Amino acid sequence: MWVVFSTPEGSGFFSAVAKDEDGNTSGPHMGSRVCLRFRRAQDAELLRDYGMDGTVIETPNGDYRYRAFIPRNHFAMMMEKLARAMDYPNFKDSIPEEDVAFVDACHEAWAVFNDLQEGGPYGMR
């Protein structure tokens, strides 16, 4: 699952997958923990107030540079807290302007996902 989020403290992105600390994707403990993967360490830190209680480890040779492993029920509570904190009518406008790289990434993702919508945004095609 990819999650792009915005909080009063800042905005970020993470990927959540069912994988344990050893990289296993199956076995007796799968399902009890979630691996949160981040491109920027600051995105993980933004989630601390929302229940992200895992230790952030750096994996410089991985596809995502930072990771944290948390119990699945903590992940569910974190997602609920993020949903309850949402107070903006437009996600892209909620991103702090000074986070230029993140603003640009969100606008690019929005544009790429336009191609999935028949007729394009606002029925433009």
Coordinates of C-alpha atoms in Angstrom, one line a residue:
M1 CA 0.0 0.0 0.0
W2 CA 1.3 3.4 -0.8
V3 CA 0.3 6.3 1.4
V4 CA 0.8 9.9 0.7
F5 CA -0.1 12.0 3.8
S6 CA -0.3 15.5 5.1
T7 CA -0.4 16.5 8.7
P8 CA -0.2 19.9 10.4
E9 CA 3.5 19.1 11.0
G10 CA 4.3 18.3 7.4
S11 CA 3.7 15.9 4.5
G12 CA 5.2 12.6 3.5
F13 CA 5.0 9.2 1.8
F14 CA 5.5 5.6 2.8
S15 CA 4.9 2.1 1.4
A16 CA 3.4 -0.5 3.8
V17 CA 4.0 -4.2 3.1
A18 CA 3.6 -7.5 4.9
K19 CA 7.3 -8.4 5.5
D20 CA 9.2 -9.2 8.6
E21 CA 12.6 -7.9 9.7
D22 CA 14.4 -10.9 8.0
G23 CA 12.7 -10.2 4.7
N24 CA 10.3 -13.1 5.0
T25 CA 7.0 -12.7 3.2
S26 CA 5.4 -15.9 4.5
G27 CA 5.6 -18.0 7.6
P28 CA 4.0 -18.3 11.1
H29 CA 4.5 -14.7 12.1
M30 CA 3.4 -13.0 8.9
G31 CA 0.3 -10.9 9.3
S32 CA 1.2 -9.7 12.8
R33 CA 3.8 -7.0 11.6
V34 CA 4.0 -4.4 8.9
C35 CA 7.1 -3.0 7.2
L36 CA 6.8 0.7 6.6
R37 CA 9.3 1.9 4.0
F38 CA 10.3 5.5 3.5
R39 CA 12.3 7.5 1.0
R40 CA 13.0 10.2 3.6
A41 CA 13.7 9.7 7.3
Q42 CA 11.7 12.8 8.1
D43 CA 8.5 11.2 6.8
A44 CA 8.9 8.4 9.4
E45 CA 9.4 11.0 12.1
L46 CA 6.2 12.8 11.1
L47 CA 4.3 9.7 11.9
R48 CA 5.5 9.4 15.5
D49 CA 2.6 11.4 16.8
Y50 CA 0.2 9.1 14.9
G51 CA 1.5 5.9 16.4
M52 CA 4.5 4.9 14.3
D53 CA 6.5 3.4 17.2
G54 CA 9.1 1.3 15.3
T55 CA 12.8 1.9 15.2
V56 CA 13.7 3.5 11.9
I57 CA 16.6 1.6 10.3
E58 CA 18.6 2.9 7.3
T59 CA 19.0 0.5 4.4
P60 CA 21.1 2.5 1.9
N61 CA 21.2 -0.4 -0.6
G62 CA 17.5 -1.0 -0.5
D63 CA 14.8 0.3 -2.8
Y64 CA 13.6 2.4 0.1
R65 CA 16.3 3.9 2.2
Y66 CA 14.5 3.8 5.6
R67 CA 12.3 1.1 7.2
A68 CA 10.4 0.5 10.4
F69 CA 8.6 -2.7 11.5
I70 CA 5.5 -2.2 13.6
P71 CA 2.7 -4.4 14.8
R72 CA -0.2 -4.5 12.4
N73 CA -2.7 -3.3 15.0
H74 CA -0.4 -0.2 15.5
F75 CA -0.4 0.4 11.8
A76 CA -4.3 0.3 11.8
M77 CA -4.4 2.8 14.7
M78 CA -1.9 5.0 12.9
M79 CA -4.0 5.1 9.8
E80 CA -7.1 5.9 11.8
K81 CA -5.3 8.8 13.5
L82 CA -4.2 10.1 10.1
A83 CA -7.7 9.9 8.8
R84 CA -9.2 11.7 11.8
A85 CA -6.5 14.5 11.6
M86 CA -7.3 15.2 7.9
D87 CA -8.8 18.7 7.7
Y88 CA -8.0 19.9 4.2
P89 CA -10.3 20.1 1.1
N90 CA -7.4 19.6 -1.4
F91 CA -4.4 17.4 -0.6
K92 CA -1.9 19.0 -2.9
D93 CA -2.7 22.4 -1.4
S94 CA -2.1 21.1 2.1
I95 CA 1.6 20.4 1.4
P96 CA 4.0 23.0 2.8
E97 CA 5.3 25.1 -0.1
E98 CA 8.8 25.0 1.2
D99 CA 8.9 21.2 0.6
V100 CA 9.4 21.8 -3.1
A101 CA 10.6 18.3 -4.0
F102 CA 7.6 16.7 -2.3
V103 CA 5.1 19.2 -3.9
D104 CA 6.7 18.5 -7.3
A105 CA 6.5 14.7 -6.7
C106 CA 2.8 14.9 -5.8
H107 CA 2.0 17.0 -8.9
E108 CA 3.8 14.5 -11.1
A109 CA 2.1 11.5 -9.5
W110 CA -1.3 13.3 -10.0
A111 CA -0.5 13.9 -13.6
V112 CA 0.6 10.3 -14.2
F113 CA -2.5 8.9 -12.6
N114 CA -4.6 11.1 -15.0
D115 CA -3.8 8.6 -17.7
L116 CA -5.8 6.0 -15.8
Q117 CA -9.0 8.1 -15.9
E118 CA -11.1 7.7 -19.0
G119 CA -11.4 11.1 -20.6
G120 CA -8.7 12.6 -18.3
P121 CA -9.2 15.1 -15.5
Y122 CA -12.2 17.3 -15.9
G123 CA -13.2 15.4 -19.0
M124 CA -10.4 17.1 -20.9
R125 CA -9.7 14.3 -23.4

